[in-house]
Amino acid sequence: MSTTKIIKTALISVYSKEGLAPLIHELAANEVSFLSTGGTQQFIEQLGYTVTPVEAVTGYPSILGGRVKTLHPKVFGGILNRSEVDSDREEMEQHDIPQIDLVIVDLYPFEDTVASGASEAEIIEKIDIGGISLIRAGAKNFADTVIVSNMSQYSVLLELLKNQLGATELEQRKNFALEAFRVTSHYDTAIANYFSGAADRLQVAFDHKMPLRYGENPHQQGSFYGNFDALFTKLNGKELSYNNLLDVDAAVNLIEEFKADKPTFAILKHNNACGIATAATIYDAYVTALACDPTSAFGGVLIANTAIDEATAQEINKLFCEVVIAPAYAGEAVAILSEKKNRIVLVQKPEELAQVQYRTALNGLLVQDRNNKTDQASDLQVVTNVSPTQEQIDDLLFASKICKNTKSNTIVLAKNGVLLASGTGQTSRVDALKQAIEKAQTFGFSLQDAVMASDAFFPFPDCVEIANQAGITAVIQPGGSIKDQLSIDYCNSQNMTMVFTGTRHFKH
């Protein structure tokens, strides 16, 4: 028996009508008959086409406030019948069941409704019953039925209609079914997670698979699951790699701390900032950030909290860098940055970042809330005799934002809204401080009157002693050690100022 099937009748029932019109026009051009319900029926009729209402087939109206519309044997029989089974064909004729060759359905926006803060009653009403049943039925019977379960597939079906005149092959229908089961799995997972709350079972579903050239190293396979296009518009460059994405993630999390600040530019390498500065213009911020560590900036990821202009783009173009990210680009900035064909240029969209973080560990997952705490002036507790000046407070908070987004153990040294150096990922806080001091000296930065930020408390006064000897005069740390007083006493003896935040910012 031929596996080629011709679409003659389509059941269409969608919540969102976006992008549907071209598909309706092409189906009509292929002389496909329409079955539909409610708003979708009206939409198709407004386009000028005849529609058979589902209730005319079932003999029942839409009931229970729209909760029951398509749940009927004449609908599901039309989708689930097997053309090669004689008894199915006989029953179809006996019960006057119409053949349905194509099902186009989307689901009520359950996740969006939850995210909106809607009431439980509103959320429950967005649990789709008929739609998900239609999708599963169409997917199960892919041997005979085409199931289109989300608007991202409209263009695929449109191409088939144009090129194959309404005919589909088995493998094509099977691909539609695969996507359909992905849709239903994701949807059911979202509902289960809503009901589970703090239950012992975790279900996770990510779609939008993006293949990567390889994983962290060439001998490892890699993929990204997530809607990258919801966060970025890619304007230029090669495909992103696994390591690119890790650096982009670190970059957007860091710049998030500065989104409401003056022009700020950051340069990252291996998930840590090697240069970051706040200035009057984005040009000055970039030039200053690059001067922090021009060696590490080579091959890095660059990100700005405001539009990149032509002058800044010209300066960036002198540097070999993998990725440039900004909320916008002015003038010919994109054309300038695109002169290097492999350089990835991204526009960051104002979308919220994920609020739950996952990481594989052993034979399972570690899960935590995103660290949304950014230290503010109101959090600062002055614990020394000397209080910080306003300039020092600004620098302490600047350094704290960087520290929060740097691998532990970390120490960050800053002055006048510029990162002077940081010690990253060290096994002791003293080693992190020594690394930062040495790096600052290597690039000729004076640490006189600089500030120091630590991601965790000082168990001993050794770090403040070393910092003082280097010229640092102000310190920000979470506090909480049973030996805090030793560090406080040392600062008082040297007229240093120190503030506690009460919040640790480990980042492993």
mmCIF file of N, CA and C in Angstrom, residues 347-467:
data_model
loop_
_atom_site.group_PDB
_atom_site.id
_atom_site.type_symbol
_atom_site.label_atom_id
_atom_site.label_comp_id
_atom_site.label_asym_id
_atom_site.label_seq_id
_atom_site.Cartn_x
_atom_site.Cartn_y
_atom_site.Cartn_z
ATOM 1 N N VAL A 347 22.372 40.942 19.230
ATOM 2 C CA VAL A 347 21.534 41.941 19.890
ATOM 3 C C VAL A 347 20.844 41.243 21.056
ATOM 4 N N GLN A 348 21.036 41.747 22.258
ATOM 5 C CA GLN A 348 20.390 41.156 23.421
ATOM 6 C C GLN A 348 19.003 41.748 23.586
ATOM 7 N N LYS A 349 18.005 40.894 23.621
ATOM 8 C CA LYS A 349 16.622 41.328 23.785
ATOM 9 C C LYS A 349 16.297 41.481 25.278
ATOM 10 N N PRO A 350 15.310 42.313 25.598
ATOM 11 C CA PRO A 350 14.970 42.552 27.014
ATOM 12 C C PRO A 350 14.122 41.432 27.606
ATOM 13 N N GLU A 351 14.606 40.202 27.493
ATOM 14 C CA GLU A 351 13.885 39.047 28.029
ATOM 15 C C GLU A 351 14.461 38.667 29.387
ATOM 16 N N GLU A 352 13.603 38.167 30.266
ATOM 17 C CA GLU A 352 14.041 37.753 31.595
ATOM 18 C C GLU A 352 14.863 36.475 31.497
ATOM 19 N N LEU A 353 15.937 36.396 32.276
ATOM 20 C CA LEU A 353 16.767 35.204 32.299
ATOM 21 C C LEU A 353 16.089 34.116 33.126
ATOM 22 N N ALA A 354 16.531 32.873 32.940
ATOM 23 C CA ALA A 354 15.961 31.747 33.675
ATOM 24 C C ALA A 354 16.114 31.955 35.177
ATOM 25 N N GLN A 355 15.062 31.661 35.908
ATOM 26 C CA GLN A 355 15.065 31.867 37.351
ATOM 27 C C GLN A 355 15.420 30.608 38.134
ATOM 28 N N VAL A 356 15.548 29.493 37.438
ATOM 29 C CA VAL A 356 15.982 28.242 38.068
ATOM 30 C C VAL A 356 17.216 27.744 37.331
ATOM 31 N N GLN A 357 18.221 27.328 38.086
ATOM 32 C CA GLN A 357 19.473 26.874 37.487
ATOM 33 C C GLN A 357 19.652 25.379 37.740
ATOM 34 N N TYR A 358 20.107 24.662 36.697
ATOM 35 C CA TYR A 358 20.314 23.225 36.774
ATOM 36 C C TYR A 358 21.782 22.912 36.474
ATOM 37 N N ARG A 359 22.298 21.902 37.144
ATOM 38 C CA ARG A 359 23.646 21.426 36.843
ATOM 39 C C ARG A 359 23.717 19.934 37.147
ATOM 40 N N THR A 360 24.272 19.176 36.201
ATOM 41 C CA THR A 360 24.409 17.750 36.457
ATOM 42 C C THR A 360 25.454 17.522 37.551
ATOM 43 N N ALA A 361 25.198 16.529 38.391
ATOM 44 C CA ALA A 361 26.131 16.129 39.432
ATOM 45 C C ALA A 361 25.911 14.653 39.731
ATOM 46 N N LEU A 362 27.007 13.887 39.761
ATOM 47 C CA LEU A 362 26.924 12.453 39.998
ATOM 48 C C LEU A 362 25.926 11.830 39.028
ATOM 49 N N ASN A 363 24.884 11.184 39.545
ATOM 50 C CA ASN A 363 23.902 10.578 38.637
ATOM 51 C C ASN A 363 22.577 11.331 38.663
ATOM 52 N N GLY A 364 22.651 12.654 38.923
ATOM 53 C CA GLY A 364 21.423 13.443 38.993
ATOM 54 C C GLY A 364 21.650 14.898 38.678
ATOM 55 N N LEU A 365 20.793 15.741 39.210
ATOM 56 C CA LEU A 365 20.834 17.175 38.956
ATOM 57 C C LEU A 365 20.874 17.948 40.262
ATOM 58 N N LEU A 366 21.646 19.031 40.268
ATOM 59 C CA LEU A 366 21.552 20.038 41.316
ATOM 60 C C LEU A 366 20.651 21.159 40.799
ATOM 61 N N VAL A 367 19.744 21.635 41.629
ATOM 62 C CA VAL A 367 18.794 22.669 41.231
ATOM 63 C C VAL A 367 18.809 23.773 42.274
ATOM 64 N N GLN A 368 18.857 25.024 41.824
ATOM 65 C CA GLN A 368 18.787 26.140 42.761
ATOM 66 C C GLN A 368 18.126 27.341 42.098
ATOM 67 N N ASP A 369 17.652 28.256 42.936
ATOM 68 C CA ASP A 369 17.142 29.524 42.445
ATOM 69 C C ASP A 369 18.296 30.367 41.918
ATOM 70 N N ARG A 370 18.016 31.184 40.930
ATOM 71 C CA ARG A 370 19.000 32.149 40.444
ATOM 72 C C ARG A 370 19.368 33.114 41.572
ATOM 73 N N ASN A 371 20.623 33.527 41.636
ATOM 74 C CA ASN A 371 21.078 34.494 42.637
ATOM 75 C C ASN A 371 20.659 35.897 42.199
ATOM 76 N N ASN A 372 19.497 36.328 42.649
ATOM 77 C CA ASN A 372 18.961 37.633 42.257
ATOM 78 C C ASN A 372 19.342 38.743 43.236
ATOM 79 N N LYS A 373 20.151 38.432 44.221
ATOM 80 C CA LYS A 373 20.531 39.434 45.212
ATOM 81 C C LYS A 373 21.739 40.230 44.728
ATOM 82 N N THR A 374 21.543 41.521 44.552
ATOM 83 C CA THR A 374 22.640 42.440 44.232
ATOM 84 C C THR A 374 22.824 43.371 45.422
ATOM 85 N N ASP A 375 24.040 43.433 45.932
ATOM 86 C CA ASP A 375 24.292 44.261 47.113
ATOM 87 C C ASP A 375 23.995 45.733 46.817
ATOM 88 N N GLN A 376 23.266 46.370 47.731
ATOM 89 C CA GLN A 376 22.885 47.770 47.606
ATOM 90 C C GLN A 376 23.482 48.571 48.768
ATOM 91 N N ALA A 377 23.484 49.892 48.599
ATOM 92 C CA ALA A 377 24.015 50.754 49.660
ATOM 93 C C ALA A 377 23.264 50.533 50.973
ATOM 94 N N SER A 378 21.975 50.244 50.862
ATOM 95 C CA SER A 378 21.164 50.033 52.067
ATOM 96 C C SER A 378 21.521 48.753 52.803
ATOM 97 N N ASP A 379 22.251 47.856 52.144
ATOM 98 C CA ASP A 379 22.658 46.596 52.778
ATOM 99 C C ASP A 379 23.933 46.744 53.611
ATOM 100 N N LEU A 380 24.652 47.833 53.397
ATOM 101 C CA LEU A 380 25.993 47.945 53.963
ATOM 102 C C LEU A 380 25.959 48.271 55.459
ATOM 103 N N GLN A 381 26.684 47.469 56.217
ATOM 104 C CA GLN A 381 26.864 47.718 57.648
ATOM 105 C C GLN A 381 28.317 48.111 57.872
ATOM 106 N N VAL A 382 28.526 49.343 58.279
ATOM 107 C CA VAL A 382 29.892 49.812 58.541
ATOM 108 C C VAL A 382 30.340 49.233 59.883
ATOM 109 N N VAL A 383 31.431 48.476 59.874
ATOM 110 C CA VAL A 383 31.875 47.790 61.098
ATOM 111 C C VAL A 383 33.185 48.361 61.642
ATOM 112 N N THR A 384 33.723 49.382 60.972
ATOM 113 C CA THR A 384 34.980 49.985 61.402
ATOM 114 C C THR A 384 34.743 51.405 61.903
ATOM 115 N N ASN A 385 35.757 51.962 62.518
ATOM 116 C CA ASN A 385 35.650 53.333 63.024
ATOM 117 C C ASN A 385 35.514 54.336 61.894
ATOM 118 N N VAL A 386 36.173 54.044 60.776
ATOM 119 C CA VAL A 386 36.139 54.938 59.617
ATOM 120 C C VAL A 386 35.025 54.500 58.679
ATOM 121 N N SER A 387 34.148 55.421 58.321
ATOM 122 C CA SER A 387 33.065 55.123 57.368
ATOM 123 C C SER A 387 33.530 55.402 55.940
ATOM 124 N N PRO A 388 33.021 54.659 54.985
ATOM 125 C CA PRO A 388 33.435 54.903 53.596
ATOM 126 C C PRO A 388 32.848 56.197 53.053
ATOM 127 N N THR A 389 33.604 56.850 52.174
ATOM 128 C CA THR A 389 33.091 58.021 51.464
ATOM 129 C C THR A 389 32.106 57.559 50.405
ATOM 130 N N GLN A 390 31.368 58.496 49.806
ATOM 131 C CA GLN A 390 30.429 58.132 48.749
ATOM 132 C C GLN A 390 31.163 57.506 47.569
ATOM 133 N N GLU A 391 32.347 58.031 47.250
ATOM 134 C CA GLU A 391 33.133 57.463 46.148
ATOM 135 C C GLU A 391 33.525 56.028 46.451
ATOM 136 N N GLN A 392 33.894 55.779 47.708
ATOM 137 C CA GLN A 392 34.258 54.418 48.087
ATOM 138 C C GLN A 392 33.049 53.488 48.056
ATOM 139 N N ILE A 393 31.909 53.980 48.494
ATOM 140 C CA ILE A 393 30.693 53.155 48.444
ATOM 141 C C ILE A 393 30.386 52.754 47.005
ATOM 142 N N ASP A 394 30.493 53.713 46.088
ATOM 143 C CA ASP A 394 30.238 53.414 44.675
ATOM 144 C C ASP A 394 31.183 52.328 44.175
ATOM 145 N N ASP A 395 32.459 52.446 44.533
ATOM 146 C CA ASP A 395 33.437 51.454 44.083
ATOM 147 C C ASP A 395 33.243 50.111 44.774
ATOM 148 N N LEU A 396 32.869 50.126 46.040
ATOM 149 C CA LEU A 396 32.632 48.876 46.760
ATOM 150 C C LEU A 396 31.473 48.107 46.130
ATOM 151 N N LEU A 397 30.410 48.805 45.792
ATOM 152 C CA LEU A 397 29.263 48.136 45.169
ATOM 153 C C LEU A 397 29.602 47.669 43.755
ATOM 154 N N PHE A 398 30.379 48.460 43.027
ATOM 155 C CA PHE A 398 30.863 48.070 41.701
ATOM 156 C C PHE A 398 31.663 46.776 41.800
ATOM 157 N N ALA A 399 32.597 46.735 42.737
ATOM 158 C CA ALA A 399 33.436 45.548 42.916
ATOM 159 C C ALA A 399 32.612 44.347 43.355
ATOM 160 N N SER A 400 31.604 44.585 44.193
ATOM 161 C CA SER A 400 30.754 43.493 44.675
ATOM 162 C C SER A 400 29.978 42.836 43.538
ATOM 163 N N LYS A 401 29.506 43.644 42.591
ATOM 164 C CA LYS A 401 28.769 43.090 41.446
ATOM 165 C C LYS A 401 29.659 42.166 40.620
ATOM 166 N N ILE A 402 30.899 42.568 40.442
ATOM 167 C CA ILE A 402 31.839 41.734 39.687
ATOM 168 C C ILE A 402 32.154 40.469 40.474
ATOM 169 N N CYS A 403 32.387 40.635 41.768
ATOM 170 C CA CYS A 403 32.737 39.522 42.638
ATOM 171 C C CYS A 403 31.658 38.441 42.609
ATOM 172 N N LYS A 404 30.415 38.864 42.644
ATOM 173 C CA LYS A 404 29.277 37.940 42.624
ATOM 174 C C LYS A 404 29.294 37.068 41.371
ATOM 175 N N ASN A 405 29.824 37.584 40.277
ATOM 176 C CA ASN A 405 29.803 36.888 38.989
ATOM 177 C C ASN A 405 31.167 36.326 38.596
ATOM 178 N N THR A 406 32.034 36.096 39.588
ATOM 179 C CA THR A 406 33.362 35.562 39.353
ATOM 180 C C THR A 406 33.519 34.266 40.135
ATOM 181 N N LYS A 407 34.242 33.321 39.552
ATOM 182 C CA LYS A 407 34.395 32.003 40.166
ATOM 183 C C LYS A 407 35.100 32.093 41.517
ATOM 184 N N SER A 408 34.565 31.363 42.485
ATOM 185 C CA SER A 408 35.137 31.325 43.834
ATOM 186 C C SER A 408 36.353 30.382 43.884
ATOM 187 N N ASN A 409 37.241 30.599 44.876
ATOM 188 C CA ASN A 409 37.342 31.786 45.727
ATOM 189 C C ASN A 409 37.795 32.968 44.885
ATOM 190 N N THR A 410 37.228 34.132 45.183
ATOM 191 C CA THR A 410 37.587 35.292 44.379
ATOM 192 C C THR A 410 37.789 36.528 45.229
ATOM 193 N N ILE A 411 38.689 37.372 44.764
ATOM 194 C CA ILE A 411 38.901 38.719 45.288
ATOM 195 C C ILE A 411 38.885 39.669 44.100
ATOM 196 N N VAL A 412 38.170 40.778 44.230
ATOM 197 C CA VAL A 412 38.100 41.778 43.154
ATOM 198 C C VAL A 412 38.644 43.102 43.675
ATOM 199 N N LEU A 413 39.523 43.709 42.903
ATOM 200 C CA LEU A 413 40.097 45.012 43.231
ATOM 201 C C LEU A 413 39.610 46.027 42.203
ATOM 202 N N ALA A 414 39.140 47.171 42.667
ATOM 203 C CA ALA A 414 38.570 48.165 41.750
ATOM 204 C C ALA A 414 38.822 49.576 42.264
ATOM 205 N N LYS A 415 38.668 50.527 41.330
ATOM 206 C CA LYS A 415 38.831 51.938 41.690
ATOM 207 C C LYS A 415 38.224 52.793 40.588
ATOM 208 N N ASN A 416 37.445 53.795 40.978
ATOM 209 C CA ASN A 416 36.844 54.730 40.023
ATOM 210 C C ASN A 416 36.025 54.030 38.941
ATOM 211 N N GLY A 417 35.280 52.993 39.325
ATOM 212 C CA GLY A 417 34.422 52.299 38.375
ATOM 213 C C GLY A 417 35.169 51.473 37.357
ATOM 214 N N VAL A 418 36.367 51.008 37.727
ATOM 215 C CA VAL A 418 37.185 50.209 36.818
ATOM 216 C C VAL A 418 37.692 48.976 37.568
ATOM 217 N N LEU A 419 37.615 47.821 36.934
ATOM 218 C CA LEU A 419 38.218 46.614 37.480
ATOM 219 C C LEU A 419 39.732 46.706 37.317
ATOM 220 N N LEU A 420 40.450 46.682 38.429
ATOM 221 C CA LEU A 420 41.916 46.708 38.367
ATOM 222 C C LEU A 420 42.475 45.300 38.198
ATOM 223 N N ALA A 421 41.884 44.346 38.912
ATOM 224 C CA ALA A 421 42.314 42.952 38.785
ATOM 225 C C ALA A 421 41.427 42.094 39.674
ATOM 226 N N SER A 422 41.399 40.804 39.366
ATOM 227 C CA SER A 422 40.687 39.865 40.234
ATOM 228 C C SER A 422 41.472 38.577 40.341
ATOM 229 N N GLY A 423 41.298 37.917 41.476
ATOM 230 C CA GLY A 423 41.828 36.574 41.654
ATOM 231 C C GLY A 423 40.657 35.622 41.542
ATOM 232 N N THR A 424 40.748 34.636 40.663
ATOM 233 C CA THR A 424 39.569 33.826 40.342
ATOM 234 C C THR A 424 39.821 32.342 40.538
ATOM 235 N N GLY A 425 38.837 31.667 41.122
ATOM 236 C CA GLY A 425 38.844 30.210 41.214
ATOM 237 C C GLY A 425 39.987 29.634 42.014
ATOM 238 N N GLN A 426 40.430 30.348 43.035
ATOM 239 C CA GLN A 426 41.562 29.879 43.827
ATOM 240 C C GLN A 426 41.103 29.025 45.012
ATOM 241 N N THR A 427 41.992 28.166 45.488
ATOM 242 C CA THR A 427 41.636 27.269 46.598
ATOM 243 C C THR A 427 41.737 27.952 47.942
ATOM 244 N N SER A 428 42.332 29.139 47.989
ATOM 245 C CA SER A 428 42.330 29.920 49.225
ATOM 246 C C SER A 428 42.108 31.383 48.881
ATOM 247 N N ARG A 429 41.517 32.102 49.823
ATOM 248 C CA ARG A 429 41.237 33.517 49.610
ATOM 249 C C ARG A 429 42.532 34.333 49.555
ATOM 250 N N VAL A 430 43.512 33.923 50.323
ATOM 251 C CA VAL A 430 44.814 34.603 50.295
ATOM 252 C C VAL A 430 45.444 34.474 48.917
ATOM 253 N N ASP A 431 45.381 33.269 48.336
ATOM 254 C CA ASP A 431 45.928 33.078 46.990
ATOM 255 C C ASP A 431 45.182 33.940 45.961
ATOM 256 N N ALA A 432 43.857 34.053 46.127
ATOM 257 C CA ALA A 432 43.081 34.888 45.215
ATOM 258 C C ALA A 432 43.519 36.341 45.305
ATOM 259 N N LEU A 433 43.748 36.820 46.521
ATOM 260 C CA LEU A 433 44.191 38.201 46.710
ATOM 261 C C LEU A 433 45.580 38.418 46.124
ATOM 262 N N LYS A 434 46.495 37.492 46.394
ATOM 263 C CA LYS A 434 47.852 37.630 45.860
ATOM 264 C C LYS A 434 47.838 37.619 44.333
ATOM 265 N N GLN A 435 46.997 36.756 43.750
ATOM 266 C CA GLN A 435 46.887 36.718 42.291
ATOM 267 C C GLN A 435 46.388 38.057 41.756
ATOM 268 N N ALA A 436 45.394 38.641 42.413
ATOM 269 C CA ALA A 436 44.833 39.914 41.961
ATOM 270 C C ALA A 436 45.867 41.032 42.056
ATOM 271 N N ILE A 437 46.595 41.081 43.164
ATOM 272 C CA ILE A 437 47.616 42.134 43.345
ATOM 273 C C ILE A 437 48.701 42.006 42.285
ATOM 274 N N GLU A 438 49.160 40.782 42.072
ATOM 275 C CA GLU A 438 50.221 40.569 41.085
ATOM 276 C C GLU A 438 49.757 40.963 39.684
ATOM 277 N N LYS A 439 48.495 40.630 39.375
ATOM 278 C CA LYS A 439 47.977 40.958 38.052
ATOM 279 C C LYS A 439 47.851 42.465 37.864
ATOM 280 N N ALA A 440 47.371 43.163 38.895
ATOM 281 C CA ALA A 440 47.251 44.618 38.815
ATOM 282 C C ALA A 440 48.622 45.256 38.598
ATOM 283 N N GLN A 441 49.611 44.766 39.302
ATOM 284 C CA GLN A 441 50.959 45.300 39.162
ATOM 285 C C GLN A 441 51.538 45.010 37.786
ATOM 286 N N THR A 442 51.202 43.838 37.232
ATOM 287 C CA THR A 442 51.697 43.468 35.908
ATOM 288 C C THR A 442 51.259 44.468 34.848
ATOM 289 N N PHE A 443 50.037 44.987 34.995
ATOM 290 C CA PHE A 443 49.526 45.937 34.014
ATOM 291 C C PHE A 443 49.692 47.388 34.458
ATOM 292 N N GLY A 444 50.484 47.592 35.483
ATOM 293 C CA GLY A 444 50.861 48.943 35.880
ATOM 294 C C GLY A 444 49.809 49.726 36.631
ATOM 295 N N PHE A 445 48.851 49.050 37.269
ATOM 296 C CA PHE A 445 47.811 49.744 38.020
ATOM 297 C C PHE A 445 48.260 49.998 39.458
ATOM 298 N N SER A 446 48.046 51.211 39.912
ATOM 299 C CA SER A 446 48.288 51.535 41.317
ATOM 300 C C SER A 446 47.087 51.114 42.143
ATOM 301 N N LEU A 447 47.338 50.445 43.246
ATOM 302 C CA LEU A 447 46.257 50.025 44.134
ATOM 303 C C LEU A 447 46.056 50.997 45.290
ATOM 304 N N GLN A 448 46.762 52.130 45.231
ATOM 305 C CA GLN A 448 46.596 53.119 46.291
ATOM 306 C C GLN A 448 45.152 53.629 46.306
ATOM 307 N N ASP A 449 44.515 53.509 47.454
ATOM 308 C CA ASP A 449 43.120 53.936 47.663
ATOM 309 C C ASP A 449 42.112 53.128 46.845
ATOM 310 N N ALA A 450 42.507 51.928 46.404
ATOM 311 C CA ALA A 450 41.569 51.040 45.728
ATOM 312 C C ALA A 450 40.683 50.345 46.763
ATOM 313 N N VAL A 451 39.664 49.644 46.281
ATOM 314 C CA VAL A 451 38.776 48.888 47.170
ATOM 315 C C VAL A 451 38.913 47.397 46.867
ATOM 316 N N MET A 452 38.544 46.590 47.835
ATOM 317 C CA MET A 452 38.614 45.133 47.694
ATOM 318 C C MET A 452 37.259 44.519 48.026
ATOM 319 N N ALA A 453 36.802 43.576 47.176
ATOM 320 C CA ALA A 453 35.573 42.824 47.435
ATOM 321 C C ALA A 453 35.909 41.351 47.546
ATOM 322 N N SER A 454 35.250 40.679 48.484
ATOM 323 C CA SER A 454 35.423 39.245 48.672
ATOM 324 C C SER A 454 34.070 38.570 48.596
ATOM 325 N N ASP A 455 34.007 37.389 47.960
ATOM 326 C CA ASP A 455 32.726 36.704 47.828
ATOM 327 C C ASP A 455 32.294 36.009 49.116
ATOM 328 N N ALA A 456 33.206 35.843 50.076
ATOM 329 C CA ALA A 456 32.871 35.222 51.361
ATOM 330 C C ALA A 456 33.699 35.879 52.464
ATOM 331 N N PHE A 457 33.403 35.516 53.705
ATOM 332 C CA PHE A 457 34.070 36.188 54.830
ATOM 333 C C PHE A 457 35.545 35.823 54.940
ATOM 334 N N PHE A 458 36.271 36.634 55.712
ATOM 335 C CA PHE A 458 37.679 36.373 56.016
ATOM 336 C C PHE A 458 37.762 35.627 57.352
ATOM 337 N N PRO A 459 38.254 34.390 57.354
ATOM 338 C CA PRO A 459 38.362 33.672 58.628
ATOM 339 C C PRO A 459 39.517 34.184 59.488
ATOM 340 N N PHE A 460 40.445 34.885 58.857
ATOM 341 C CA PHE A 460 41.603 35.449 59.562
ATOM 342 C C PHE A 460 41.861 36.845 59.008
ATOM 343 N N PRO A 461 42.645 37.652 59.692
ATOM 344 C CA PRO A 461 42.905 39.019 59.220
ATOM 345 C C PRO A 461 43.978 39.119 58.147
ATOM 346 N N ASP A 462 44.510 37.958 57.664
ATOM 347 C CA ASP A 462 45.638 37.999 56.726
ATOM 348 C C ASP A 462 45.311 38.755 55.445
ATOM 349 N N CYS A 463 44.057 38.611 54.924
ATOM 350 C CA CYS A 463 43.715 39.287 53.669
ATOM 351 C C CYS A 463 43.687 40.807 53.823
ATOM 352 N N VAL A 464 43.115 41.306 54.912
ATOM 353 C CA VAL A 464 43.097 42.759 55.078
ATOM 354 C C VAL A 464 44.504 43.294 55.329
ATOM 355 N N GLU A 465 45.369 42.498 55.950
ATOM 356 C CA GLU A 465 46.767 42.912 56.154
ATOM 357 C C GLU A 465 47.477 43.044 54.812
ATOM 358 N N ILE A 466 47.330 42.036 53.952
ATOM 359 C CA ILE A 466 47.974 42.065 52.632
ATOM 360 C C ILE A 466 47.399 43.207 51.792
ATOM 361 N N ALA A 467 46.084 43.394 51.870
ATOM 362 C CA ALA A 467 45.443 44.469 51.111
ATOM 363 C C ALA A 467 45.965 45.826 51.550
#
